[in-house]
Amino acid sequence: MPDPVIDQAPPRARWRRLIGMGVFSLVMLVLLLTLGVWQVHRWHYKDRIQREIIAAQLLPPIRLPPHPTPYQKVAISGHWLATKAAFFADQIRNSPAGPLQGSQLIMPFQRRNGDVVMVDLGWVQGTTPQPSPVPAGPAVVSGYVQAAQNFGPFAAKSNAAKRMFYTLDPRQIGAALGLHHVQNFTLIMLGPQPIAGGPIPAASLPQPPNNSQQYALTWFGLALVVVLEFLFYARKQLKEPA
């Protein structure tokens, strides 16, 4: 009498149909799980950065250290180089009168040791950079440190002749203004307008978004879909005649 277990087993040809789909599904599963785990790490990393920025926001500015870190609130003393200015990034702002074209106004500030720090005073209306009125003589400027940025080949091309820049590279901006010994970071001013009608400075430190949790859930969800799709495919194939 034949073994009933052997009679009920699906033919070997049915299992062969699953090999290609199984390999493809396994590759996709590993890829999606890897992306999900990576986003989990990104989520924790960005959360730590956000907490550090919030903590820094509550602290008073400190004296500029030899090697400042990004988003660190610092204060520098020296004097303004009041005849030089540049623009960074075209920015449109809405107003009751309609959209206004302007940019971030960058002006140089020379420290007592001769080093020059490029300072972002804030947004101003206009298309041609003009120096903003600043105090003459010794002054103290405070804000947060913004590391030099490089947006790669996709960034708009800066126009040094017109002093319009689309990459916040302080040394490139300083060179266009004929300056030397420029520090490799920009000081972003914070707080209310320093001069009535002048540039509008940043209200607070930047808070980068953290969407990595949703991205992680998306990748893990797609991994589950791959598993379910393969199971449905396998069930259908094994039920069909050899």
PDB file of N, CA and C in Angstrom, residues 8 12 21-22 32 48 56 70 75 78 84 103 125 128 135 159 161 185 190 199 210 216 221 225 234 238 242:
ATOM      1  N   GLN A   8       0.355  12.600  -0.855  1.00  0.00           N
ATOM      2  CA  GLN A   8      -0.213  13.927  -0.648  1.00  0.00           C
ATOM      3  C   GLN A   8       0.833  15.030  -0.835  1.00  0.00           C
ATOM      4  N   ARG A  12       7.737  17.767  -7.090  1.00  0.00           N
ATOM      5  CA  ARG A  12       8.943  18.598  -6.977  1.00  0.00           C
ATOM      6  C   ARG A  12       8.884  19.797  -7.923  1.00  0.00           C
ATOM      7  N   MET A  21      11.267  33.384  -7.392  1.00  0.00           N
ATOM      8  CA  MET A  21      10.554  34.364  -6.572  1.00  0.00           C
ATOM      9  C   MET A  21      11.092  34.391  -5.152  1.00  0.00           C
ATOM     10  N   GLY A  22      11.503  33.224  -4.648  1.00  0.00           N
ATOM     11  CA  GLY A  22      12.033  33.168  -3.294  1.00  0.00           C
ATOM     12  C   GLY A  22      13.336  33.941  -3.168  1.00  0.00           C
ATOM     13  N   LEU A  32      15.222  45.906   2.413  1.00  0.00           N
ATOM     14  CA  LEU A  32      14.250  46.732   3.128  1.00  0.00           C
ATOM     15  C   LEU A  32      14.526  46.744   4.630  1.00  0.00           C
ATOM     16  N   ARG A  48      19.241  63.007  19.130  1.00  0.00           N
ATOM     17  CA  ARG A  48      20.327  63.515  19.981  1.00  0.00           C
ATOM     18  C   ARG A  48      20.727  64.926  19.549  1.00  0.00           C
ATOM     19  N   ALA A  56      21.459  73.919  23.870  1.00  0.00           N
ATOM     20  CA  ALA A  56      22.282  75.070  23.516  1.00  0.00           C
ATOM     21  C   ALA A  56      21.467  76.350  23.439  1.00  0.00           C
ATOM     22  N   PRO A  70      29.474  73.218  15.554  1.00  0.00           N
ATOM     23  CA  PRO A  70      28.262  73.747  14.926  1.00  0.00           C
ATOM     24  C   PRO A  70      27.142  73.965  15.939  1.00  0.00           C
ATOM     25  N   ALA A  75      30.218  84.422  21.606  1.00  0.00           N
ATOM     26  CA  ALA A  75      30.332  85.879  21.522  1.00  0.00           C
ATOM     27  C   ALA A  75      31.755  86.220  21.115  1.00  0.00           C
ATOM     28  N   GLY A  78      35.570  92.747  18.818  1.00  0.00           N
ATOM     29  CA  GLY A  78      36.405  93.308  17.771  1.00  0.00           C
ATOM     30  C   GLY A  78      35.730  94.525  17.184  1.00  0.00           C
ATOM     31  N   LYS A  84      31.977  96.591   3.745  1.00  0.00           N
ATOM     32  CA  LYS A  84      31.916  95.378   2.925  1.00  0.00           C
ATOM     33  C   LYS A  84      30.667  94.570   3.272  1.00  0.00           C
ATOM     34  N   SER A 103      17.668  88.659   0.657  1.00  0.00           N
ATOM     35  CA  SER A 103      18.692  87.648   0.913  1.00  0.00           C
ATOM     36  C   SER A 103      19.227  87.834   2.327  1.00  0.00           C
ATOM     37  N   GLN A 125      15.672  93.102   2.523  1.00  0.00           N
ATOM     38  CA  GLN A 125      15.041  93.220   1.210  1.00  0.00           C
ATOM     39  C   GLN A 125      16.010  93.857   0.231  1.00  0.00           C
ATOM     40  N   THR A 128      20.761  93.909  -4.321  1.00  0.00           N
ATOM     41  CA  THR A 128      22.176  94.272  -4.313  1.00  0.00           C
ATOM     42  C   THR A 128      22.629  94.442  -2.876  1.00  0.00           C
ATOM     43  N   PRO A 135      27.553  99.600  14.615  1.00  0.00           N
ATOM     44  CA  PRO A 135      28.274 100.482  15.536  1.00  0.00           C
ATOM     45  C   PRO A 135      29.735 100.638  15.132  1.00  0.00           C
ATOM     46  N   ASN A 159      27.925  84.280  -7.729  1.00  0.00           N
ATOM     47  CA  ASN A 159      28.455  85.364  -8.560  1.00  0.00           C
ATOM     48  C   ASN A 159      29.289  86.264  -7.660  1.00  0.00           C
ATOM     49  N   ALA A 161      31.452  88.538  -8.400  1.00  0.00           N
ATOM     50  CA  ALA A 161      31.517  89.930  -8.838  1.00  0.00           C
ATOM     51  C   ALA A 161      30.345  90.740  -8.277  1.00  0.00           C
ATOM     52  N   PHE A 185      33.896  79.381   9.435  1.00  0.00           N
ATOM     53  CA  PHE A 185      32.517  79.228   9.901  1.00  0.00           C
ATOM     54  C   PHE A 185      31.851  80.597   9.814  1.00  0.00           C
ATOM     55  N   LEU A 190      21.416  86.161  16.395  1.00  0.00           N
ATOM     56  CA  LEU A 190      20.137  85.754  16.961  1.00  0.00           C
ATOM     57  C   LEU A 190      19.449  86.953  17.599  1.00  0.00           C
ATOM     58  N   PRO A 199      18.385  94.403   9.163  1.00  0.00           N
ATOM     59  CA  PRO A 199      18.202  92.976   8.871  1.00  0.00           C
ATOM     60  C   PRO A 199      17.373  92.277   9.944  1.00  0.00           C
ATOM     61  N   ASN A 210      13.025  65.615  12.062  1.00  0.00           N
ATOM     62  CA  ASN A 210      13.394  64.215  12.288  1.00  0.00           C
ATOM     63  C   ASN A 210      12.230  63.330  11.839  1.00  0.00           C
ATOM     64  N   ALA A 216      11.482  54.648   8.826  1.00  0.00           N
ATOM     65  CA  ALA A 216      11.772  53.299   9.310  1.00  0.00           C
ATOM     66  C   ALA A 216      10.512  52.437   9.263  1.00  0.00           C
ATOM     67  N   GLY A 221       7.397  48.193   6.995  1.00  0.00           N
ATOM     68  CA  GLY A 221       6.092  47.824   6.438  1.00  0.00           C
ATOM     69  C   GLY A 221       6.220  47.191   5.068  1.00  0.00           C
ATOM     70  N   VAL A 225       5.207  43.439   3.624  1.00  0.00           N
ATOM     71  CA  VAL A 225       4.448  43.225   2.388  1.00  0.00           C
ATOM     72  C   VAL A 225       5.155  42.202   1.506  1.00  0.00           C
ATOM     73  N   ALA A 234       3.394  31.630  -3.074  1.00  0.00           N
ATOM     74  CA  ALA A 234       3.751  30.225  -2.845  1.00  0.00           C
ATOM     75  C   ALA A 234       2.500  29.374  -2.665  1.00  0.00           C
ATOM     76  N   LEU A 238       1.588  26.247  -5.214  1.00  0.00           N
ATOM     77  CA  LEU A 238       1.547  24.888  -4.714  1.00  0.00           C
ATOM     78  C   LEU A 238       0.179  24.254  -4.884  1.00  0.00           C
ATOM     79  N   ALA A 242       0.847  20.411 -11.338  1.00  0.00           N
ATOM     80  CA  ALA A 242       2.249  20.421 -11.784  1.00  0.00           C
ATOM     81  C   ALA A 242       2.296  20.536 -13.302  1.00  0.00           C
TER      82      ALA A 242
END
